[in-house]
Tab-separated table of C-alpha atoms and ligand atoms in Angstrom:
chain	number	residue	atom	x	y	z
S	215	UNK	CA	5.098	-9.974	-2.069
S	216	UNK	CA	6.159	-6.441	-1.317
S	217	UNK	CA	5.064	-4.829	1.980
S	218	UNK	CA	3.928	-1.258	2.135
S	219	UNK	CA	2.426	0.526	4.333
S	220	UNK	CA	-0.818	2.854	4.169
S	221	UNK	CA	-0.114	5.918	6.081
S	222	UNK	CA	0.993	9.469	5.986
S	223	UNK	CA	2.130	9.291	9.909
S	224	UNK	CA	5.880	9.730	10.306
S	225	UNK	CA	6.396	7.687	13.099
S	226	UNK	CA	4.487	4.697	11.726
S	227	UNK	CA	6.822	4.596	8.714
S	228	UNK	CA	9.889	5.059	10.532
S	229	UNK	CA	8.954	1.717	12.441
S	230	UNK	CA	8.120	0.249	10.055
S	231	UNK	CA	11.471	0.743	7.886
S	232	UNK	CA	13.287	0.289	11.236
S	233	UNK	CA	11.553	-3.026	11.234
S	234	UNK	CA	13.190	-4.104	8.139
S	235	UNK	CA	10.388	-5.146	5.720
S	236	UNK	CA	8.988	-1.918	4.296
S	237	UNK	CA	8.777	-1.722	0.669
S	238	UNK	CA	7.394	1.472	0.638
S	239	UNK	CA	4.524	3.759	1.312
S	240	UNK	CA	0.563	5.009	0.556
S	241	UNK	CA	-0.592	7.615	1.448
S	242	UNK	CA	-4.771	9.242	0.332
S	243	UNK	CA	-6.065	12.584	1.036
S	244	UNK	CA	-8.256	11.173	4.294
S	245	UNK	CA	-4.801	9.699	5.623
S	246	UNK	CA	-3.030	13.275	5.059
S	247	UNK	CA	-5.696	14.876	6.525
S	248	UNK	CA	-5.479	12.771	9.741
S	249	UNK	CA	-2.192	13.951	9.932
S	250	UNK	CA	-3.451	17.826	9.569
S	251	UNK	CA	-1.249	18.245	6.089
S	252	UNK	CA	-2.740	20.897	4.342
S	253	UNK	CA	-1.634	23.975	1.629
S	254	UNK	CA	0.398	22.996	-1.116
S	255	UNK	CA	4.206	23.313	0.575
S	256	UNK	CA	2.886	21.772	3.592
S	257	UNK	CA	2.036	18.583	1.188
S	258	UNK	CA	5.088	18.658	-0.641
S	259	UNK	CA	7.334	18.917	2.220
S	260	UNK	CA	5.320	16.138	4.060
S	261	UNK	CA	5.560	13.656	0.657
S	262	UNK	CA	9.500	14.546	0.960
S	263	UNK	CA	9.616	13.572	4.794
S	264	UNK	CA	7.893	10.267	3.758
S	265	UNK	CA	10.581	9.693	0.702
S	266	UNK	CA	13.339	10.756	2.966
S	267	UNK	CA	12.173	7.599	5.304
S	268	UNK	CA	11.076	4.770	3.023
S	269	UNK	CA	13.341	2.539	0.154
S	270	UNK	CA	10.542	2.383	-1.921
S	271	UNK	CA	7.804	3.778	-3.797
S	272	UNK	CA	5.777	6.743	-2.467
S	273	UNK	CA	1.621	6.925	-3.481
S	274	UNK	CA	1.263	10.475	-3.508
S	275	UNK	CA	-2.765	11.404	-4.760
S	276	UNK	CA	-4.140	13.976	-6.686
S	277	UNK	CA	-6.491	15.669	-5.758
S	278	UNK	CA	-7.689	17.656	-8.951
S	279	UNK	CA	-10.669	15.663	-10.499
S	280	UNK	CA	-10.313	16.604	-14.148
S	281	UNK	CA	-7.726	15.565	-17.007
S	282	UNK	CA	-5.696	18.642	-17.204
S	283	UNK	CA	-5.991	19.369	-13.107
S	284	UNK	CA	-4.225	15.761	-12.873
S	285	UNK	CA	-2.187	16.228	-14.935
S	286	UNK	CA	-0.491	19.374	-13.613
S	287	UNK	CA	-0.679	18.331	-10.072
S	288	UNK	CA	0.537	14.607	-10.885
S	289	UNK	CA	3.364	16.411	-12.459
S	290	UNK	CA	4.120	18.444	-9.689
S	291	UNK	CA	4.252	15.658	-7.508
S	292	UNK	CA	6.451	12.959	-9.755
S	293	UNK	CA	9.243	15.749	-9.966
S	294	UNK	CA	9.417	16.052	-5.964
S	295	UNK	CA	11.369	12.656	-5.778
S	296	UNK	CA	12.093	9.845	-8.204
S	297	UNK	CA	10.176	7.343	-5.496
S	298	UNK	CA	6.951	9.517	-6.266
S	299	UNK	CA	4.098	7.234	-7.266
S	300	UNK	CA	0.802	9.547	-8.816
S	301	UNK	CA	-2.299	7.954	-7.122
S	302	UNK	CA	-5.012	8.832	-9.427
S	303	UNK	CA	-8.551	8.320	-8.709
S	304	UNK	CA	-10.773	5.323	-11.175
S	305	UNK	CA	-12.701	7.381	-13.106
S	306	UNK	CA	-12.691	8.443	-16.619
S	307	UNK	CA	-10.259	11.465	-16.735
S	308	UNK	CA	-8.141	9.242	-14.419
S	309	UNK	CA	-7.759	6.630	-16.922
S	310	UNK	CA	-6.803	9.176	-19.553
S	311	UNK	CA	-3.744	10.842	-17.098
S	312	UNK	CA	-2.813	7.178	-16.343
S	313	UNK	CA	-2.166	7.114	-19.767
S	314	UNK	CA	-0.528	10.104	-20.431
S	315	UNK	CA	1.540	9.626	-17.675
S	316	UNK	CA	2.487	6.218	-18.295
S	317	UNK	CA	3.831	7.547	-22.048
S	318	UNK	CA	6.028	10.136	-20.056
S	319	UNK	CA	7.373	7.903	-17.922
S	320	UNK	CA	5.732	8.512	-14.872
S	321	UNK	CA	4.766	5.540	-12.465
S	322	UNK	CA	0.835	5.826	-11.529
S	323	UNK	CA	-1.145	3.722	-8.959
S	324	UNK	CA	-5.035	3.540	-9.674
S	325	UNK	CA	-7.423	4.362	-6.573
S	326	UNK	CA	-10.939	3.424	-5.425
S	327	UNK	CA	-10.592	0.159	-7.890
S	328	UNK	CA	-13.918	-2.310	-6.485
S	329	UNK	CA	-14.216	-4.348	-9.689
S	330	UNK	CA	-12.414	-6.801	-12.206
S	331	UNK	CA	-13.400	-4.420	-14.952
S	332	UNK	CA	-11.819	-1.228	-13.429
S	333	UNK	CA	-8.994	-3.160	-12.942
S	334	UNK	CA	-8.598	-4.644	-16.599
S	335	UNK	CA	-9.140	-0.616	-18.181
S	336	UNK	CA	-6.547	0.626	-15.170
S	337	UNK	CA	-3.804	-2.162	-16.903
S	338	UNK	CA	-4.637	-1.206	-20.441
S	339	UNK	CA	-3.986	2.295	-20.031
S	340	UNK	CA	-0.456	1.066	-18.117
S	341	UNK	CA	-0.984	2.016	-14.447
S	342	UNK	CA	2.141	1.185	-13.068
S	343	UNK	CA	-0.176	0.042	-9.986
S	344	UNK	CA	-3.900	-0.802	-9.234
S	345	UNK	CA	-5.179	-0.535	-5.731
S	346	UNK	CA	-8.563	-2.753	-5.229
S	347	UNK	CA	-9.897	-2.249	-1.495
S	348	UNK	CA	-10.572	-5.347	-0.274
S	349	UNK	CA	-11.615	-4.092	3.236
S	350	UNK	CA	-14.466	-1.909	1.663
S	351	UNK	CA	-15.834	-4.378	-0.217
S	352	UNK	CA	-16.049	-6.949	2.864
S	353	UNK	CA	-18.124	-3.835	4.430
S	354	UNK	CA	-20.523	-3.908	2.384
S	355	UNK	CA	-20.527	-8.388	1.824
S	356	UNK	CA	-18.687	-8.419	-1.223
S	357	UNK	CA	-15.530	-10.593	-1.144
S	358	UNK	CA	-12.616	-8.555	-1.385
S	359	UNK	CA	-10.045	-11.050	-1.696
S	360	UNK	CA	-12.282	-12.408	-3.907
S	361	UNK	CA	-11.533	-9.164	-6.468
S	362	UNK	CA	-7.982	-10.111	-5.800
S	363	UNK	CA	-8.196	-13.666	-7.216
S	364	UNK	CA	-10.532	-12.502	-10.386
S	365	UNK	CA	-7.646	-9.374	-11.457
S	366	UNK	CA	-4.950	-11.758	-10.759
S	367	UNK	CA	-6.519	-14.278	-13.377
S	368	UNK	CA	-6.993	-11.665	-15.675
S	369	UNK	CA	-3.607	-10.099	-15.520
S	370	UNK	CA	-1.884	-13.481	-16.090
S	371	UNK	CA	-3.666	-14.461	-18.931
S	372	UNK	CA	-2.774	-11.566	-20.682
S	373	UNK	CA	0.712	-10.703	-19.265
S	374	UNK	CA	-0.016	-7.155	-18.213
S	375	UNK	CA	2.324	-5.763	-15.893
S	376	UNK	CA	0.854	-4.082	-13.781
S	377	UNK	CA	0.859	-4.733	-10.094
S	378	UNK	CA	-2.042	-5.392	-8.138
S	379	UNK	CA	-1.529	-3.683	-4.597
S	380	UNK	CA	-4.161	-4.621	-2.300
S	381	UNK	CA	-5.319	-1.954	-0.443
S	382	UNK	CA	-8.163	-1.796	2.357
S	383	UNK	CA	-6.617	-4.288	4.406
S	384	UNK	CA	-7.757	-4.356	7.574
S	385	UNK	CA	-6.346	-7.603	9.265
S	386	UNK	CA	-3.420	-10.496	9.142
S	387	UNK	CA	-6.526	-12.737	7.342
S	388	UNK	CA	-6.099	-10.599	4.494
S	389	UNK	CA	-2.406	-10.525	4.130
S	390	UNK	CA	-2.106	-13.705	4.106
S	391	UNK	CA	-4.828	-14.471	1.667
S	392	UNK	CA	-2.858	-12.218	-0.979
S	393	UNK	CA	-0.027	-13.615	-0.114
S	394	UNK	CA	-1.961	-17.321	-1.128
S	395	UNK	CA	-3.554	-15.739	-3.951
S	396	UNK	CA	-0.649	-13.492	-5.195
S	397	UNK	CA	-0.941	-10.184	-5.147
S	398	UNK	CA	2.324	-8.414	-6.027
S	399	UNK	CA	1.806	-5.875	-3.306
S	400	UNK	CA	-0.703	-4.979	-0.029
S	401	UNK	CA	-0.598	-1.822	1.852
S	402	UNK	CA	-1.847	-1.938	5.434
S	403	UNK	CA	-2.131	-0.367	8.164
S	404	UNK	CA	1.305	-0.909	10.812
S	405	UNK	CA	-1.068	-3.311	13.283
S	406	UNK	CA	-2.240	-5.658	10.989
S	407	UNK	CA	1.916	-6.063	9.502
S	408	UNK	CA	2.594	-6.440	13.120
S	409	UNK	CA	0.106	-8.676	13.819
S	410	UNK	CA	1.340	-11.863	11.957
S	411	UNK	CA	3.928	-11.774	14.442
S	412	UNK	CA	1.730	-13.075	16.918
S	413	UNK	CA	1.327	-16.313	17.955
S	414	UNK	CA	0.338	-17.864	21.615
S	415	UNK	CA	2.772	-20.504	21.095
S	416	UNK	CA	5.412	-18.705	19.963
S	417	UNK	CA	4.828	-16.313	23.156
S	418	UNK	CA	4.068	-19.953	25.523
S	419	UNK	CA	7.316	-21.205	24.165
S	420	UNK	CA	9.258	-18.497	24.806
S	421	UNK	CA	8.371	-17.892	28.643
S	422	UNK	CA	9.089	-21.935	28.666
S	423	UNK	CA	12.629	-21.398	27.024
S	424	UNK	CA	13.684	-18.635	29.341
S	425	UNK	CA	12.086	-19.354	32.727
S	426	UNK	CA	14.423	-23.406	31.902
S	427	UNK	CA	17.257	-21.491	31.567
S	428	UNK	CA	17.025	-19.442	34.436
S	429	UNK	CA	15.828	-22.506	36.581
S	430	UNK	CA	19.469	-24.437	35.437
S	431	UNK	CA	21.507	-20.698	35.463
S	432	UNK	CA	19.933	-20.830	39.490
S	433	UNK	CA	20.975	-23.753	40.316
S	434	UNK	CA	24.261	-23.522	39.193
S	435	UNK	CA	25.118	-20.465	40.710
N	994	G3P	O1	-5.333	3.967	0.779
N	994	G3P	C1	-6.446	3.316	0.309
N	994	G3P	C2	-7.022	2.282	1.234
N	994	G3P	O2	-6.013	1.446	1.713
N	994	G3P	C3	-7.912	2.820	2.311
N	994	G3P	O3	-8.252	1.861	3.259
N	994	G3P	O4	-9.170	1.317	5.501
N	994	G3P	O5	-9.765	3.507	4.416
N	994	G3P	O6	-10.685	1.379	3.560
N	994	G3P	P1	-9.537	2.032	4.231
């Protein structure tokens, strides 16, 4: 399962591909925003920052809401940097630039995906990735990881390659319950990646390991 992480702050992404298990990066116009990236070379050079950081894939959103807006703005943003993913929005004219841009060659992740259906249309028109939010749907008592399980059915029995990147996670519960049910991908935020480190008796054990040592190192001194 490939680990990416769902920010547009610099710093988090440098820790996290300092921490050796970034696979790349997403990044929506809310996350941008709390980073106060704004204007149109402002963007860019902030998507380029990101690319400069990560060995991976890059989500990079549009933010044009019609076909032909998408379009030119998705192509704007694929020719910054071969890691450039275009995020595009579930909706209609979506679909239809996930198509065309999945004929040119262009690798596309499909946003704001809440059900198995959206998910089946986002793989028939070749999205290279679809993003269901898990943690959304919990908000509102839907099972999220639930979604997860129902697209990854779906995907196997038909062999479509897309790759389901869980988004919307909010916790290490989640991870790991794409990890059981196999999604290809999630995106999280840094905490919740750093959070499966934790463990009280990994932390017990390890104040027992070194205060022995230094007891014996004391003693023989
Ligand atoms: O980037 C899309 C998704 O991961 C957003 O998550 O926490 O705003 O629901 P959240």
């Amino acid at each position: 399962m490939k680990f990416f992480i769902d920010t547009a702050n610099l710093k988090d992404i440098q820790e996290a591909q300092d921490f050796g298990i970034l696979d790349g990066v997403t990044t929506n116009p809310t996350l941008m925003a709390k980073e106060g990236i704004s204007g149109d070379n402002h963007v860019k050079n902030h998507y380029l920052a990101i690319c400069a950081i990560v060995d991976g894939d890059v989500s990079a959103e549009v933010i044009a809401t019609d076909f032909e807006g998408m379009i030119s703005e998705g192509q704007e943003l694929a020719i910054l940097n071969e890691k450039i993913v275009v995020k595009v929005p579930m909706t209609k004219d979506g679909i239809k630039a996930i198509k065309y841009f999945s004929k040119k060659g262009i690798k596309t992740n499909c946003t704001l995906v809440f059900s198995a259906g959206q998910a089946l249309l986002a793989a028939k028109a070749g999205a290279t990735y679809v993003s269901p939010f898990i943690g959304r749907l919990d908000d509102i008592s839907v099972d999220g990881l639930g979604l997860i399980n129902e697209i990854r059915i779906i995907y196997d029995n038909y062999g479509f390659t897309t790759q389901i990147l869980a988004a919307s996670i909010r916790n290490s519960t989640h991870i790991l319950g794409c990890a059981k049910i196999g999604a290809d991908v999630i995106t999280s935020p840094l905490s919740a990646i750093l959070s499966l480190l934790k463990h009280p008796l990994t932390e017990s054990g390890l104040d027992q390991f070194l205060a022995d040592h230094k007891r014996v190192a004391d003693q023989n001194m």
